[in-house]
mmCIF file of C-alpha atoms in Angstrom:
data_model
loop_
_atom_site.group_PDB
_atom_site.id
_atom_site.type_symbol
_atom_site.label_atom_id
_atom_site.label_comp_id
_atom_site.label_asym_id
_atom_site.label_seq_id
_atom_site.Cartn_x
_atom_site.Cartn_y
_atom_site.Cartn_z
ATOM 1 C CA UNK A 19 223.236 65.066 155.852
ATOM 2 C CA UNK A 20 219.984 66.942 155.793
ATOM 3 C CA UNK A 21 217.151 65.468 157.105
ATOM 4 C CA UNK A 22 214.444 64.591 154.639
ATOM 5 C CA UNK A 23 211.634 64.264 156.996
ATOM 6 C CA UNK A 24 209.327 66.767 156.879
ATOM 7 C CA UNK A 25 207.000 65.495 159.492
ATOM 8 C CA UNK A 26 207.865 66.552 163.167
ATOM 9 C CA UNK A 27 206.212 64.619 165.662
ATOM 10 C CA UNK A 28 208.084 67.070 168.677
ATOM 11 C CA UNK A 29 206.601 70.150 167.509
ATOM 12 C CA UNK A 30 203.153 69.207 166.414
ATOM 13 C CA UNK A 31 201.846 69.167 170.226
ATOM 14 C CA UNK A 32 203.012 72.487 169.903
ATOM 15 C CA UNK A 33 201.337 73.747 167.110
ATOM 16 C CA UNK A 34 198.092 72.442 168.239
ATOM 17 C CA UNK A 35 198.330 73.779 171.352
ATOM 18 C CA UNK A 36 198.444 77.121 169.718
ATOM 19 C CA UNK A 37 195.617 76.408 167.187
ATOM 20 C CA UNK A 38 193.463 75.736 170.209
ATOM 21 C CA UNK A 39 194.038 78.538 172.335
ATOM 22 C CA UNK A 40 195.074 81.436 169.784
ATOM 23 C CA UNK A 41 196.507 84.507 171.113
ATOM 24 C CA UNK A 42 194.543 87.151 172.865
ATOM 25 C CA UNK A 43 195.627 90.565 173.432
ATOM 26 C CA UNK A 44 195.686 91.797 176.381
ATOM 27 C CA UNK A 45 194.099 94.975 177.719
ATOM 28 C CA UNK A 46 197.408 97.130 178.282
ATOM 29 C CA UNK A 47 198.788 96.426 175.574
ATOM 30 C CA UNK A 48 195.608 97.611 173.500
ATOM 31 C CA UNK A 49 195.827 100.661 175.510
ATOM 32 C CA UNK A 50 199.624 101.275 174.578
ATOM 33 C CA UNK A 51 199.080 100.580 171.085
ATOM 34 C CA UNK A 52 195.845 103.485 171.110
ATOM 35 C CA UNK A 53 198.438 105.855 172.951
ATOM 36 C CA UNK A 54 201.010 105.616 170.993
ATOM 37 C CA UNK A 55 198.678 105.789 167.732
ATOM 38 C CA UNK A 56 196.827 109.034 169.024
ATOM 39 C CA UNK A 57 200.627 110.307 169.696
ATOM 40 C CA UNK A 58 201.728 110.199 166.122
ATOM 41 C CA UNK A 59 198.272 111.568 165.325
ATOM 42 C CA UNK A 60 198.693 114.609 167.440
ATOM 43 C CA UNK A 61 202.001 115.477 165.449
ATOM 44 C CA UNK A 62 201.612 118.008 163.144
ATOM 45 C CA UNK A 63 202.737 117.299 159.536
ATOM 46 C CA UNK A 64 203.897 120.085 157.302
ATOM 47 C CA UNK A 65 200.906 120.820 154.649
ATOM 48 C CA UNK A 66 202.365 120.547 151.001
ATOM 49 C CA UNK A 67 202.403 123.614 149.113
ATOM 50 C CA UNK A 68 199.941 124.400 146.790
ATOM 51 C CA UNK A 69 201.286 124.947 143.064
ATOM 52 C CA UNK A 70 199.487 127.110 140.991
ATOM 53 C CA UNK A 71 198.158 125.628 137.801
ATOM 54 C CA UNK A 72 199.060 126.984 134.409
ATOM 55 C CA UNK A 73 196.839 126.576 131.844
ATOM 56 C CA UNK A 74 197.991 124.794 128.562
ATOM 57 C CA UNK A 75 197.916 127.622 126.779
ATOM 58 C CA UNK A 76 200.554 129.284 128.493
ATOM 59 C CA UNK A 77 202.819 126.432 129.040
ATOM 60 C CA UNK A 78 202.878 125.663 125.317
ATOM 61 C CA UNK A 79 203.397 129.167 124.512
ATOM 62 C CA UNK A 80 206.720 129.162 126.947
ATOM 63 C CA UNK A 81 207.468 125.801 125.538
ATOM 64 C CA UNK A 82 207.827 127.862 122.121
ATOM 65 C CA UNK A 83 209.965 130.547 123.824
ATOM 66 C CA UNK A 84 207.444 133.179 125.103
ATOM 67 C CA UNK A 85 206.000 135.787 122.865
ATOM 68 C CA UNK A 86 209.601 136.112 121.166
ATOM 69 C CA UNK A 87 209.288 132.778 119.728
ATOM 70 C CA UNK A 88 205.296 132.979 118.957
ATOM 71 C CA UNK A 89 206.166 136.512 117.159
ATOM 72 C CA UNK A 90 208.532 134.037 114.686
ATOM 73 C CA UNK A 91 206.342 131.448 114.167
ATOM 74 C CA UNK A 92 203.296 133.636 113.081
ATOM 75 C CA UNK A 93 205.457 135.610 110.945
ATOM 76 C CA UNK A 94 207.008 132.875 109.392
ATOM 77 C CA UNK A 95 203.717 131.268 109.090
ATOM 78 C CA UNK A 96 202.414 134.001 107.566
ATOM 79 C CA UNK A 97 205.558 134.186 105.065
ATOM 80 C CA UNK A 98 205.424 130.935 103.750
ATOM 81 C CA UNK A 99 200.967 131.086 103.215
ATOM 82 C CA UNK A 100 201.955 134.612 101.559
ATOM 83 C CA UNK A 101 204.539 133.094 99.182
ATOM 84 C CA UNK A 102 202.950 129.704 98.860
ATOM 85 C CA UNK A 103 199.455 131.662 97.704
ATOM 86 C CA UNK A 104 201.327 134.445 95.253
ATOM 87 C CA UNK A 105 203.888 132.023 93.906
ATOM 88 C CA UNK A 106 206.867 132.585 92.528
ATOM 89 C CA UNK A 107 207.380 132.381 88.894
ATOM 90 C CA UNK A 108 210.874 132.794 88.764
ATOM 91 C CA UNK A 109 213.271 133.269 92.264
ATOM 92 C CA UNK A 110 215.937 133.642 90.091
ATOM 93 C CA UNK A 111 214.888 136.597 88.466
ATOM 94 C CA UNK A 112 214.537 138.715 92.160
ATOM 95 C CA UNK A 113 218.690 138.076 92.600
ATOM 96 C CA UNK A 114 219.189 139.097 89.094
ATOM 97 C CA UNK A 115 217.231 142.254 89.221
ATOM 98 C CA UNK A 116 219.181 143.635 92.800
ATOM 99 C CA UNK A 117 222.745 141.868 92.070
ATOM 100 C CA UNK A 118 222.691 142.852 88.128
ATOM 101 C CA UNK A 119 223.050 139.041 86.644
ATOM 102 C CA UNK A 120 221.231 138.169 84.257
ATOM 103 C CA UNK A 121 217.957 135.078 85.286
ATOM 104 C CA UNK A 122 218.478 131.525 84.504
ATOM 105 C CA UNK A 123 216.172 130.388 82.675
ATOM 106 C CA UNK A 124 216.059 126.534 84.304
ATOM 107 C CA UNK A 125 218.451 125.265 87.169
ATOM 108 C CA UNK A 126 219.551 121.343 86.425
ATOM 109 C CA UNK A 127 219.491 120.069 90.468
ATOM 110 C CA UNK A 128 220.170 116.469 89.699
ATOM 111 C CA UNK A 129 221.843 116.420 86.619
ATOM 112 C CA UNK A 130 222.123 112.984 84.908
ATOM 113 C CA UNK A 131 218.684 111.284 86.373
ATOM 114 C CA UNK A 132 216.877 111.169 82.782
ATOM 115 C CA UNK A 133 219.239 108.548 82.326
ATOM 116 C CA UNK A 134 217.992 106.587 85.629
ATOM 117 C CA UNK A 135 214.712 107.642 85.025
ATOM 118 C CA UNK A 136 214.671 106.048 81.393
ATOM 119 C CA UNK A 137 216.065 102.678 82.788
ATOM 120 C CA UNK A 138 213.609 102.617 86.006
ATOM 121 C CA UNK A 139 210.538 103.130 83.065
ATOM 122 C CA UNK A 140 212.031 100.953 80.304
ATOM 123 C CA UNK A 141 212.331 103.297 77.864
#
């Protein structure tokens, strides 16, 4: 069985005999413990190598692919401000002209939702 009591009369003299007189170190072994701290000192330890910083600016732009991928953003960005400004009246009508069709007048994308949208209103 395991014994229960936690109180140990044996080692108490012990214990106070330690808290009474508590451990000094002694002179040598201060002196080994200096020597041995001023010869890990004395090692030399390799210097880490410096890496450059690159600026945001830079990083983000390689981030985007370089000046390849900036050149296609600006000129897509410039696209789609140049068509968004002039409009377009009728895309249709640019295929028509170079394929010879004739331009459609309206183009029905979801056909059958003035049904939906008539229920969803209550019309």
């Amino acid at each position: 069985m395991a014994e229960t009591d936690r109180t140990d009369e044996r080692l108490e003299a012990f214990f106070e005999a330690a808290r009474r007189e508590p451990p000094v170190p002694t002179e040598a072994l201060l002196a080994r413990i200096h020597a041995d701290a001023r010869q890990v000192q004395d090692v030399a330890r390799p210097v880490a190598a410096q890496v450059p910083r690159v600026p945001l600016r830079a990083r983000l732009a390689q981030a985007l692919g370089g000046w390849q991928g900036l050149g296609g953003l600006v000129t897509a960005t410039a696209a789609g401000l140049w068509i968004g400004y002039a409009g377009i009246a009728d895309p249709a009508s640019y295929g028509g002209d170079i394929l010879g069709l004739e331009p459609i007048a309206s183009v029905e994308l979801m056909p059958g939702t003035e049904d939906f949208a008539a229920l969803v209103v209550g019309e």
